[in-house]
Amino acid sequence: MAYLRNTWYVAAWSHEIGEGLFSRTILGESVVFFRNTEGKVIAARNLCPHRFAPLDRGRLIEGTLECAYHGLRYNAQGKCVFNPDGDGRVPAGTRLTIFPVVERWKAAWIWMGDPSKADAALIPDYPFLDTPEWHPVRGLLKVRANYRYVIDNLLDIAHVRMVHPTSIYCEMLSKGKTEITREPNGAIWATRLGVNGAPPPLFAVMWRAAGLGELSEHMDHWADARWDAPSLILNHVGITMHGQPREAGLEAKNTHFITPETGTTTHYFWTNCRAFARDDVNLDAAILSGTEQLFVHEDEVMLNAVQEAMGDREFWSMKPALLQADVGPVAARRALDKLIADEQREASAATKASITEVVSP
Ligand code: FES
Ligand SMILES: [Fe+2]
């Protein structure tokens, strides 16, 4: 499975990494996480270089990671600093791979590519995830499908009629036209507006919680999605009375951080953020259960069925038919295809150059 490697993926919500060891498979590789003595998140390959024991079976001793098999200890830079056996000398070949990690927006982001290229400034901005003005409800779900089907699904409005008929389907939005715009940094916006109709049922809960009065059959509804490489989606979704400015209605900012676990399974980190009714715990519970119901019982079931039907066949080789609403998913798919192909071309050119250097007299 080809992944974009020189990029940031969300590895965990910050609160998941506490005082002990925590492991998760990312891009097909098991990674162990812990906090060093300063509280910084460290991510290491979950495989001891000695006899390949999983290091998450070990323990932390003064900021070092002790392997449970023969007791070698590794520091936060991956250097083996203690060997309890024999004369205590540390043998060659005991270097543990450490992956760059940045904690931002209440999440731990991991870089699984060339560490020298890891630049924290490449993580997109989601300031509403870390400010008192906005209140996020967040969760993590597992999807039994390749991550690229999850991206497709989140950018695809046409499936909503069939898969979510009683929760977020909205007739007026289904009649809107998706517009695509591109930002200089490669981000792609897919925006859609529905005008003068009834909003979807899930919005009724939020509208009431925001104290905006009665809903109307004559409202406008927007659903704007921004895709950032490789698999980060930001949604602005909202409703307002027909013809009124967006600011007069309500808008939720939702994020969907998609991280490949394996070729056929995905970690789905989601948030639903609001700047109204921030202390409403009943609304939190409704959003949490509504989102999980929506995704687990509706999207995930279909995504898993698609995965099983597709097997390991390559998407474009299947010559998919395209709907008008596929314009967003296709734009993001092509952009990611190009980034992966460029990265692989660069990696193979670098390999050829180093071989030439070794064999030339
Ligand atoms: S396998 Fe880890 S110390 Fe031997
Ligand atoms: Fe969906």
mmCIF file of N, CA and C and ligand atoms in Angstrom, residues 153-157 159-160 163-164 168 268 294-295 298-300 303, ligand 2:
data_model
loop_
_atom_site.group_PDB
_atom_site.id
_atom_site.type_symbol
_atom_site.label_atom_id
_atom_site.label_comp_id
_atom_site.label_asym_id
_atom_site.label_seq_id
_atom_site.Cartn_x
_atom_site.Cartn_y
_atom_site.Cartn_z
ATOM 1 N N ASN A 153 -15.966 9.409 0.980
ATOM 2 C CA ASN A 153 -17.276 9.448 1.619
ATOM 3 C C ASN A 153 -17.549 10.799 2.268
ATOM 4 N N LEU A 154 -16.515 11.340 2.921
ATOM 5 C CA LEU A 154 -16.731 12.591 3.655
ATOM 6 C C LEU A 154 -16.862 13.795 2.726
ATOM 7 N N LEU A 155 -16.356 13.659 1.498
ATOM 8 C CA LEU A 155 -16.472 14.767 0.539
ATOM 9 C C LEU A 155 -17.655 14.579 -0.412
ATOM 10 N N ASP A 156 -18.395 13.506 -0.221
ATOM 11 C CA ASP A 156 -19.426 13.103 -1.180
ATOM 12 C C ASP A 156 -20.814 13.408 -0.612
ATOM 13 N N ILE A 157 -21.516 14.330 -1.240
ATOM 14 C CA ILE A 157 -22.842 14.703 -0.719
ATOM 15 C C ILE A 157 -23.934 13.789 -1.285
ATOM 16 N N HIS A 159 -24.260 10.627 -1.409
ATOM 17 C CA HIS A 159 -24.644 9.411 -0.668
ATOM 18 C C HIS A 159 -25.625 9.713 0.463
ATOM 19 N N VAL A 160 -25.742 10.987 0.836
ATOM 20 C CA VAL A 160 -26.512 11.345 2.029
ATOM 21 C C VAL A 160 -27.994 10.974 1.880
ATOM 22 N N VAL A 163 -27.964 7.026 2.401
ATOM 23 C CA VAL A 163 -27.353 6.428 3.599
ATOM 24 C C VAL A 163 -27.830 7.100 4.889
ATOM 25 N N HIS A 164 -28.183 8.396 4.803
ATOM 26 C CA HIS A 164 -28.590 9.129 6.013
ATOM 27 C C HIS A 164 -29.966 9.782 5.822
ATOM 28 N N ILE A 168 -29.265 13.539 8.326
ATOM 29 C CA ILE A 168 -28.662 14.754 7.760
ATOM 30 C C ILE A 168 -29.075 14.992 6.311
ATOM 31 N N TYR A 268 -10.510 7.039 12.454
ATOM 32 C CA TYR A 268 -11.275 8.226 12.087
ATOM 33 C C TYR A 268 -11.433 9.103 13.335
ATOM 34 N N LEU A 294 -24.729 7.850 13.254
ATOM 35 C CA LEU A 294 -24.669 8.198 11.837
ATOM 36 C C LEU A 294 -23.515 7.482 11.136
ATOM 37 N N PHE A 295 -22.354 7.544 11.778
ATOM 38 C CA PHE A 295 -21.196 6.995 11.092
ATOM 39 C C PHE A 295 -21.105 5.478 11.234
ATOM 40 N N GLU A 298 -24.338 3.762 9.688
ATOM 41 C CA GLU A 298 -24.743 4.132 8.326
ATOM 42 C C GLU A 298 -23.522 4.127 7.389
ATOM 43 N N ASP A 299 -22.598 5.094 7.560
ATOM 44 C CA ASP A 299 -21.443 5.141 6.642
ATOM 45 C C ASP A 299 -20.553 3.907 6.735
ATOM 46 N N GLU A 300 -20.197 3.537 7.984
ATOM 47 C CA GLU A 300 -19.168 2.511 8.145
ATOM 48 C C GLU A 300 -19.603 1.186 7.540
ATOM 49 N N LEU A 303 -19.131 1.549 3.847
ATOM 50 C CA LEU A 303 -17.707 1.586 3.486
ATOM 51 C C LEU A 303 -17.084 0.197 3.588
HETATM 52 FE FE FE B 2 -22.039 9.816 5.361
#
